[in-house]
Short mmCIF file of C-alpha atoms and ligand atoms in Angstrom, two decimals:
data_model
loop_
_atom_site.label_atom_id
_atom_site.label_comp_id
_atom_site.label_asym_id
_atom_site.label_seq_id
_atom_site.Cartn_x
_atom_site.Cartn_y
_atom_site.Cartn_z
CA MET W 1 22.87 -14.49 -3.12
CA ASP W 2 19.70 -15.35 -5.02
CA GLU W 3 16.64 -13.13 -5.15
CA THR W 4 14.72 -15.06 -2.48
CA ALA W 5 17.65 -15.00 -0.05
CA ARG W 6 18.10 -11.27 -0.66
CA ARG W 7 14.40 -10.58 -0.06
CA LEU W 8 14.46 -12.76 3.05
CA ALA W 9 17.40 -10.82 4.50
CA ASP W 10 15.61 -7.55 3.75
CA LEU W 11 12.36 -8.78 5.37
CA ARG W 12 14.21 -10.00 8.47
CA GLN W 13 15.72 -6.54 8.79
CA ARG W 14 12.30 -4.88 8.52
CA LEU W 15 10.94 -7.37 11.07
CA ASP W 16 13.77 -6.58 13.48
CA ARG W 17 13.24 -2.84 13.09
CA ALA W 18 9.48 -3.13 13.63
CA ALA W 19 10.09 -5.21 16.76
CA GLU W 20 12.61 -2.75 18.14
CA ALA W 21 10.31 0.20 17.40
CA ALA W 22 7.62 -1.59 19.45
CA GLY W 23 10.06 -2.33 22.28
CA ARG W 24 9.87 -6.05 21.55
CA ASP W 25 12.51 -8.75 21.20
CA PRO W 26 12.78 -9.69 17.50
CA ALA W 27 13.61 -13.24 18.54
CA GLN W 28 10.00 -13.58 19.73
CA ILE W 29 8.65 -13.13 16.20
CA GLN W 30 8.70 -15.95 13.66
CA LEU W 31 8.71 -15.45 9.92
CA MET W 32 6.66 -17.85 7.83
CA ALA W 33 7.07 -18.21 4.07
CA VAL W 34 3.63 -18.46 2.46
CA THR W 35 4.22 -20.63 -0.57
CA LYS W 36 0.77 -20.89 -2.17
CA THR W 37 1.01 -20.98 -5.98
CA GLN W 38 4.83 -21.14 -5.76
CA PRO W 39 6.54 -24.17 -7.28
CA ALA W 40 8.31 -26.68 -5.04
CA ALA W 41 11.67 -25.34 -6.22
CA ALA W 42 10.83 -21.88 -4.85
CA VAL W 43 9.83 -23.41 -1.51
CA ALA W 44 13.10 -25.38 -1.42
CA THR W 45 15.07 -22.19 -2.15
CA ALA W 46 13.38 -20.38 0.73
CA VAL W 47 14.08 -23.28 3.09
CA ALA W 48 17.72 -23.38 1.94
CA ALA W 49 17.90 -19.64 2.67
CA GLY W 50 16.87 -20.33 6.26
CA VAL W 51 13.08 -20.26 6.36
CA SER W 52 11.87 -22.73 8.97
CA LEU W 53 8.10 -22.29 8.62
CA VAL W 54 6.16 -22.93 5.42
CA GLY W 55 2.49 -21.95 5.08
CA GLU W 56 0.18 -23.44 2.48
CA ASN W 57 -3.47 -22.63 1.86
CA ARG W 58 -4.45 -25.89 0.25
CA VAL W 59 -3.97 -29.51 1.21
CA GLN W 60 -3.39 -30.52 -2.43
CA GLU W 61 -0.54 -28.04 -2.89
CA ALA W 62 1.29 -29.23 0.21
CA ASP W 63 0.72 -32.81 -0.89
CA ALA W 64 2.45 -32.10 -4.19
CA LYS W 65 5.34 -30.02 -2.85
CA LYS W 66 6.24 -31.49 0.52
CA PRO W 67 7.93 -34.64 -0.82
CA GLN W 68 10.15 -32.45 -3.03
CA VAL W 69 11.06 -30.01 -0.29
CA GLY W 70 11.60 -32.44 2.56
CA LEU W 71 11.25 -32.10 6.28
CA LYS W 72 13.65 -29.26 7.04
CA ALA W 73 10.76 -26.90 7.66
CA GLN W 74 7.52 -27.06 9.65
CA TRP W 75 4.44 -27.04 7.44
CA HIS W 76 1.37 -25.09 8.53
CA LEU W 77 -2.05 -25.06 6.93
CA ILE W 78 -3.30 -21.46 6.81
CA GLY W 79 -6.26 -21.76 4.41
CA HIS W 80 -9.83 -22.96 4.68
CA LEU W 81 -10.05 -26.71 5.33
CA GLN W 82 -12.99 -28.86 4.31
CA THR W 83 -13.74 -31.68 6.75
CA ASN W 84 -13.39 -34.27 3.96
CA LYS W 85 -9.71 -33.27 3.65
CA ALA W 86 -9.01 -33.36 7.39
CA ALA W 87 -7.35 -36.79 7.26
CA ARG W 88 -4.86 -35.68 4.63
CA ALA W 89 -4.25 -32.41 6.50
CA VAL W 90 -3.40 -34.37 9.65
CA ALA W 91 -0.96 -36.49 7.63
CA LEU W 92 0.77 -33.48 6.02
CA PHE W 93 0.82 -30.57 8.43
CA ASP W 94 2.62 -29.92 11.69
CA VAL W 95 0.14 -27.19 12.60
CA VAL W 96 -3.35 -26.29 11.37
CA GLN W 97 -3.78 -22.53 11.88
CA SER W 98 -7.23 -22.30 10.31
CA VAL W 99 -9.55 -24.03 12.78
CA GLU W 100 -12.77 -22.05 12.63
CA SER W 101 -15.57 -24.42 13.70
CA SER W 102 -16.25 -27.18 16.21
CA ARG W 103 -17.18 -29.44 13.30
CA LEU W 104 -13.72 -29.06 11.79
CA ALA W 105 -12.09 -29.48 15.22
CA GLN W 106 -14.01 -32.74 15.67
CA ALA W 107 -12.86 -34.05 12.28
CA LEU W 108 -9.23 -33.15 13.09
CA GLU W 109 -9.54 -34.79 16.51
CA ARG W 110 -10.85 -38.00 14.96
CA HIS W 111 -8.03 -38.22 12.41
CA ALA W 112 -5.30 -37.16 14.85
CA ALA W 113 -6.49 -39.91 17.22
CA ALA W 114 -6.47 -42.46 14.38
CA ALA W 115 -2.95 -41.37 13.42
CA GLY W 116 -1.84 -41.60 17.05
CA ARG W 117 -0.56 -38.04 17.13
CA GLN W 118 -1.08 -34.76 18.89
CA LEU W 119 -1.99 -31.97 16.45
CA ASP W 120 -1.07 -28.37 17.18
CA ILE W 121 -3.75 -25.93 16.12
CA LEU W 122 -4.56 -22.24 16.15
CA VAL W 123 -8.11 -20.91 16.22
CA GLN W 124 -8.76 -18.55 13.33
CA VAL W 125 -10.80 -15.47 14.20
CA ASN W 126 -12.57 -13.18 11.75
CA THR W 127 -11.49 -9.88 13.26
CA SER W 128 -12.50 -7.69 10.31
CA GLY W 129 -16.13 -8.79 10.18
CA ALA W 130 -15.86 -9.09 6.39
CA PRO W 131 -18.32 -11.80 5.32
CA THR W 132 -15.82 -13.14 2.77
CA GLN W 133 -13.25 -13.87 5.45
CA SER W 134 -12.81 -17.13 7.29
CA GLY W 135 -12.71 -17.48 11.03
CA VAL W 136 -14.96 -17.67 14.04
CA ALA W 137 -16.59 -14.41 15.20
CA PRO W 138 -14.65 -12.79 18.08
CA GLY W 139 -17.63 -13.29 20.41
CA GLU W 140 -17.62 -17.04 19.73
CA ALA W 141 -13.87 -17.57 19.94
CA ARG W 142 -13.81 -18.50 23.61
CA GLU W 143 -16.35 -21.27 23.17
CA LEU W 144 -14.40 -22.70 20.23
CA VAL W 145 -11.08 -22.51 22.09
CA GLN W 146 -12.67 -24.38 25.00
CA PHE W 147 -14.13 -26.96 22.66
CA CYS W 148 -10.75 -27.54 20.99
CA ALA W 149 -8.97 -27.70 24.34
CA ALA W 150 -11.33 -30.49 25.38
CA GLN W 151 -10.25 -32.66 22.41
CA PRO W 152 -7.55 -35.04 23.67
CA HIS W 153 -5.50 -35.01 20.44
CA LEU W 154 -5.61 -31.27 19.72
CA SER W 155 -3.28 -28.75 21.36
CA VAL W 156 -4.37 -25.13 21.19
CA GLY W 157 -1.32 -22.90 20.76
CA GLY W 158 -2.87 -19.53 20.00
CA LEU W 159 -4.94 -17.50 17.59
CA MET W 160 -4.71 -16.54 13.92
CA THR W 161 -6.33 -13.80 11.87
CA ILE W 162 -6.23 -12.07 8.52
CA GLY W 163 -6.39 -8.33 9.09
CA ALA W 164 -8.95 -6.12 7.38
CA LEU W 165 -8.02 -5.78 3.73
CA SER W 166 -7.87 -2.02 3.51
CA ALA W 167 -5.46 0.64 2.33
CA ASP W 168 -6.38 2.62 5.46
CA PRO W 169 -4.21 1.39 8.36
CA GLU W 170 -6.86 2.06 11.04
CA PRO W 171 -9.22 -0.86 10.32
CA VAL W 172 -6.18 -3.10 9.88
CA ARG W 173 -4.85 -2.04 13.28
CA ARG W 174 -8.28 -2.62 14.84
CA SER W 175 -8.26 -6.21 13.51
CA PHE W 176 -4.87 -6.97 15.03
CA ARG W 177 -5.77 -5.26 18.28
CA CYS W 178 -8.97 -7.30 18.46
CA LEU W 179 -6.98 -10.54 18.20
CA ARG W 180 -4.46 -9.47 20.82
CA ARG W 181 -7.21 -8.45 23.26
CA LEU W 182 -8.97 -11.73 22.71
CA ARG W 183 -5.71 -13.52 23.47
CA ASP W 184 -5.28 -11.50 26.65
CA GLU W 185 -8.86 -12.23 27.77
CA LEU W 186 -8.49 -15.94 27.09
CA ALA W 187 -5.12 -16.03 28.83
CA ALA W 188 -6.71 -14.39 31.87
CA ALA W 189 -9.42 -17.08 31.84
CA ALA W 190 -6.66 -19.73 32.21
CA ILE W 191 -8.49 -22.47 30.30
CA PRO W 192 -6.82 -25.80 31.16
CA GLY W 193 -4.67 -27.20 28.37
CA VAL W 194 -4.63 -23.96 26.36
CA ARG W 195 -1.41 -22.15 25.51
CA LEU W 196 -1.89 -18.81 23.83
CA ASP W 197 1.71 -18.03 22.94
CA CYS W 198 1.14 -17.70 19.22
CA LEU W 199 -0.53 -14.69 17.61
CA SER W 200 -0.37 -15.37 13.89
CA MET W 201 -1.15 -12.10 12.14
CA GLY W 202 0.38 -9.84 9.51
CA MET W 203 1.10 -10.42 5.81
CA SER W 204 3.32 -8.70 3.25
CA GLY W 205 1.37 -5.44 3.27
CA ASP W 206 0.74 -5.10 6.99
CA PHE W 207 3.25 -7.15 8.99
CA GLU W 208 4.95 -4.16 10.61
CA LEU W 209 1.60 -2.99 11.95
CA ALA W 210 0.90 -6.53 13.19
CA ILE W 211 4.24 -6.59 15.02
CA ALA W 212 3.41 -3.27 16.65
CA GLU W 213 0.17 -4.88 17.87
CA GLY W 214 1.80 -8.03 19.23
CA ALA W 215 2.17 -10.57 16.39
CA THR W 216 4.48 -13.49 17.19
CA LEU W 217 4.27 -15.05 13.72
CA VAL W 218 4.00 -13.14 10.44
CA ARG W 219 2.99 -14.84 7.19
CA LEU W 220 4.81 -13.48 4.15
CA GLY W 221 4.10 -14.48 0.57
CA SER W 222 4.47 -11.86 -2.13
CA ALA W 223 7.10 -9.83 -0.26
CA LEU W 224 9.31 -12.92 -0.30
CA PHE W 225 8.53 -14.48 -3.66
CA GLY W 226 7.25 -11.55 -5.71
CA PRO W 227 3.70 -11.11 -6.96
CA ARG W 228 1.63 -14.27 -7.41
CA ALA W 229 0.24 -15.19 -10.79
CA ALA W 230 -3.54 -14.79 -10.43
C1 PLP S 301 -1.77 -15.53 0.93
C2 PLP S 301 -1.80 -15.49 2.41
C3 PLP S 301 -0.77 -14.85 3.13
C4 PLP S 301 0.38 -14.11 2.48
O1 PLP S 301 -0.09 -13.03 1.74
P1 PLP S 301 0.97 -11.96 1.11
O2 PLP S 301 0.18 -10.72 1.06
O3 PLP S 301 1.34 -12.50 -0.22
O4 PLP S 301 2.11 -11.89 2.04
C5 PLP S 301 -0.84 -14.89 4.52
N1 PLP S 301 -1.83 -15.53 5.16
C6 PLP S 301 -2.82 -16.15 4.50
C7 PLP S 301 -3.90 -16.83 5.28
C8 PLP S 301 -2.85 -16.14 3.11
O5 PLP S 301 -3.85 -16.75 2.48
#
């Protein structure tokens, strides 16, 4: 077994244990390989080892790697997207997890309509309040979800966040809890056309905490591939 397959098996075991400790069904939690800065060969190895979700932060990186890796995985955009790259993002990605403004949603709608496809999206929420982090403020999330739901070629499937970047687990937990509560509030509001099944939260350093707080998709980079070159 190669290193990536070994790490993947180990991570799946940790995921299962975290789910069981939270009284949750591990089958309800998806594992995404975050492949930013990794060469196409590393992505292909992860897919061959059984990864079915690939997350990239940049349109250009997916553009370069996707033809070499093929279509065996779903590709998700998880990084900041500029509106001038929206057309390419629509062509490359199955899901855009990082929708954080109505302006970006409008650009994606326009290009999805032109491409004749339905684009699955998540609304990214800044749950930590850190000014350096992407995402709509929690208090504005409902309006953005409603706006996206009104776009005929966008399908809202849930919410995404990056937890507080802190060594102290409490602020991290608060971030994840904030996203889950927001999901519950929005679900209770029953906005037509909105599914809120997906809670994308948790990375290499905090995914077990995210699972305890309700994550349905965890995004793992360094724990799967080793540390990234800076
Ligand atoms: C880089 C990144 C990840 C993965 O981070 P690791 O700590 O390497 O697991 C997850 N989500 C987003 C949005 C990222 O940018």
